[in-house]
Structure formats: C-alpha cells, structure tokens
C-alpha cells in the first residue's frame, strides 16, 4: 500500500521555511548535454548540438519545480537525464546527496524506483500489446513491491486512485481516450511508490477540459502522498498553476528562476516577459492590449549566439549584450528570484530600459 | 449583406461495419464577409468534420445526409467534383493542423505554390512564381526566394505553417478555414501566426473560420463563437457575450477549466468529469447531461437550438435560469 506521507502544507511561506531546513531530494550541478553531429564517409564529428548548457538547481521534498521554454530549449533533455535515460556530457546529478551515475547496483535500482516519469504522448508511451493490468503490475513485480497474488488488488487500488474504474484492468490501451491513457501513465508512475515524478508535458496533448482533470489529479496526489514533481511544459498557465517555483529555459540555460507568482508578477528577464505576452488571455476585452510578440524563431542550437543567447530576439538588448554572457543575478533582496539579465534587473536597472520594459 | 458561407441543418453520417452513425446533427451557421467565426469544442465534437464536409473532403465512408451548404450563392452539395475543384483552393481554402503532412514531401515549396496558382488562374509560370515569392514575403518568411527551393521537411513547424497560409492565399480567397492551425506549435510561434492571420484578414478583407479548442485564442481572435458538443451546436454568441455571460453549462465549464495566472492556485480548477459519450447519436435529450452539474429530469427530452436575439442561440432546458447559474 502506498502509505501517506506528511501532507504538504499549503501556502508559500510554509514551503519556503521547509526549503531552508530540508536536504534537497535532487541536486543538479553544472549539467551539460551535447550531441555530436557526424558526417563524412569516414564518420567524424563536425559539430555539436547543445541541448543543455550548464544548469544548476535543487529540488526539495514535496515541492513542484516547473520548467518552461520553447521546444528545443533542452527542458525534456534534463528530465531524461534525471531518470538516467541519457547520460550527461558534463556535470552531476545527485539524488539524496549521492551522484546517480556512481551508485552501486542495488542502489541504482532503488533510485530508479524512486524517480518515475510521466510522458507527454499518452499514445506512444503505453505498450499496445499489453493490458492495463500488465502495464501496471510488471513494474511492481520486478521491484518486489507486491507478490503475484496481491497484484490484482494493488492494480485495482491504483486505478481507483487515478479515477479509472477497476473493471478496466483487462483492456488494452487503444480502448481508452487520451485523457484516460494519461491517467494510466500516471498510475504506472505511482505504482512504484516513487518520491520524485518527472512530468514531461503531461497535458500538452490533451483537450482543455481534460487538462484541468489531469492537473487537479496531479495536485491532489501530491497533497495526499507528498510527491516531488519536476513539471516540464510550454503552456505557462498550466505550469504556473501546478508549480511552487519555476525555471525559464532558453537554448539550454536558465534565464530566470523564482517563486511562481513572483516570476509572473515581476519578471526579471525579457524572455519571461515575452512568454507571458505570447500566451492568449481568455478575455476578449483585453485583446487590443499592447503585446510584445517575439519575432523570429528560436535559433539553432548548433550555433548558439555569442554574448547573451537571447539578444537577437530581445526587445531591450544593448551593444553590451552581444559580447557578454550574463549569469544569473539576484533580482530581489532575499535571493529567491534570479534572472540572467543585467539590463532588466531592478537592482541595477537603468532609466532608458525602464521605458522599453513597461508594458 | 449576403453571407459568404451559409451552412443549414447539416447532417453528416459515417458508415462503419455497415452501420450508419450520424456524427453531425443539424448544424447551422453563417459567416459574414470580413468576419472571424470561431468554432470551439473538444476533440470528437464534430468541429473538423463539419468543415471538412464544407470543403468536400470527407473520407470515403462519410456522407452528407441532410441540409445544405451555400457558398456565395452556390449550392456546394449540388456541384460535381470537378466544379467543386474550381472553388476549393481558389476562393475557399483551408489550413490544417499538421503542416508537415499536408504539404507534399517530394516537391519543393515553390513547385507546390506555382502549381496551385497555375491550376486556378490563367497566370503563366513566371507570373505565378513572382506571386509566390510575394506571398511568402507577406506571411513573414525571411528570404522567400531561397524558401521556394526548399523541401517541407527542412523547414521548422512555424515556417511550414506560414508556407501553408501563404499557399492558402494564392488565389485571394474569400474564406479561409483554419483547422487548429497552431495546436502543434509553441506559444511564442502561436502568437506570431495569430497576429499574421489577423493582419492578413484586415488587409485582404477575407472571412476566417477558426477551429480550435483553446478559449484563449477565441478571445483573442473571434468576432462570433459557435460552441459544439457531441456533434451538435450547443451555443452560439458574439465573443464578448460568450465570455461575459456564458449561457450553456458546457460553455461555462469550459471557461472555468482554463488555468489562469490571475486565479488563486489553491482553488482546484473546475473540470468537466468524464468524456464525450461514444455513440452520442443514440442519446435522446441533452447529450451533455451525463457530465452536467445542473442535470434534471426534463433534460432527457429533446431540446432544439433556440434563438435568443439575433446572434445568440442556446440548446439547454435551463436557459431561463442560465444567467443565474454559477
């Protein structure tokens, strides 16, 4: 049985206090991932695709960190490296203070059980030849969470937990709708009683009304069992709804990190401003508002712009930005809100930029 | 003013295993010149099927079994396939959700655009080529003459969708049907494409039907909105009215289920439990009743789409209390 962990307290202040006291569950240090590009008859490497280019963050028990960015910014690659589907080119991932790549065999098995993933596409992430019962029970049998005799009962409980009826266990994935399949994906992640769940765009492929069902389900499960989430998404509103903290990513690097509310109310990076402006607001009365819409598309990650990587698309870039790559600087006094833009930083903002960022 | 498109009591049925299933039930709507009409609904609500039947692009087992489709005074259902070809892609065009599968992978962008124009107009190749370059520039693609020589798979998702829109504009259409044109794209690119559509619509004065499930986009783009559920229209209203006073419980729930940065995060989102029923054509009475919070006995009786004012229509027994439901 999944035993209930300490219920998560609501309210931001509480979680801030917790964060300082608790050990991080997961720590990512200087993570980088490059994919070589090969060419020629005698294949040789002619360049690299930079997927992740030096990312640091900590994830505390019971919290949700949201990762947002356009496609190709490396957010999914981070998730895949944490569940050890891919090895980092550089940097380290520490799980409970221990590097995941240098663990003993049984420790690795335990770690893999504790970190589970929910995938974006509920159509391709379930094996079409296995029934729901098999999909949910095999991992549990492998990890000896239950015996073969207890399995049916356990599967029933999991289905109940994610809001599916227990007589669905004998069906195959194609008999379900998109939202129901995503529930099966969630049940599979829960079956191993993990501590950390990586949600890789779990609602992007779903209808609006079903999105709300899945987001509510994820939130309720977290309240009940104290899961930690890394929530990857490109829909800002969904990420904001579920996350305590958010990191905004662009071409493999964090542009801004901070508490969800703070980040949107008082963005410290022009890219965050642009992302907020891009998402449509369901209110026709504000449709004529002044929006700052990014021109162009995300540059290729083979050839990352020099200086600040966002400067070719930025609306307040200066000569300085073309040559100097900014690092994450604190935006507020407490240091919980960081942004990699010296131009927009209120602690060192200049007057002329004031005009261009006020929207 | 005469409407550009008038769909009246459209009924579409698909035949599967020798059984006929009616997926579109008496759908009527009109599009006026220069107007953006948005059709909203979940997947499987029939919004794409209704517009595919307007374009005459239904799959082989699908048939229009009732009603009429009138485009600028021409009855589209009475036309032969060849006559329809004169209108389709010419004065009435469509942009699809997945630009990669709707472009031909073995021809360059240029070849496909030139072919479209040469087929529908009496331009020669040179003229068509010049116009294609002009259009690609118009949809905001940098270096259009280089893009003409490219194959679709070498372009990014946003660029492909721009090419699709450019192609749709080849013959100065009076009606553009956009079927979830940005669902597969990033928010930033989505914003760009939507701005582009708005700009083109103003410049060229065409009408647009925007099919989407994203209410945010509806609020940004539409003049009027048609809400579909399980093959029927459940509500129709001007955009401001729909967002201010949604009358049908389904519309209301849809609006409340959208996460919003301004809402309090500790309040759970309103979600519509359950899914669109299968075999919804066999249901008598309200098709939304199994998911509706306001269900009562009379909902089992068939309810027609009723007009409340010129542009406002609703299909719900509880419409008289509609304004008061929260």
Short mmCIF file of C-alpha atoms in Angstrom, two decimals, chain B residues 8 54 80 87-88 98 112 118-119 126 130 172 187 194 201 216 223 242 279 291:
data_model
loop_
_atom_site.label_atom_id
_atom_site.label_comp_id
_atom_site.label_asym_id
_atom_site.label_seq_id
_atom_site.Cartn_x
_atom_site.Cartn_y
_atom_site.Cartn_z
CA UNK B 8 -28.03 24.98 -42.83
CA UNK B 54 -17.97 22.15 -46.39
CA UNK B 80 -19.70 17.80 -59.30
CA UNK B 87 -13.95 26.82 -55.78
CA UNK B 88 -11.87 24.73 -53.41
CA UNK B 98 -0.32 19.45 -39.16
CA UNK B 112 3.55 23.34 -54.93
CA UNK B 118 -1.48 27.80 -62.50
CA UNK B 119 -4.37 25.48 -61.93
CA UNK B 126 6.76 33.35 -64.37
CA UNK B 130 6.64 36.10 -58.73
CA UNK B 172 -7.15 35.69 -52.97
CA UNK B 187 3.14 29.61 -27.61
CA UNK B 194 -2.32 34.51 -34.96
CA UNK B 201 -7.63 39.25 -42.67
CA UNK B 216 -7.66 31.94 -25.09
CA UNK B 223 -15.99 38.04 -33.65
CA UNK B 242 -19.97 34.42 -24.64
CA UNK B 279 -22.44 6.61 -29.73
CA UNK B 291 -21.47 15.39 -17.32
#
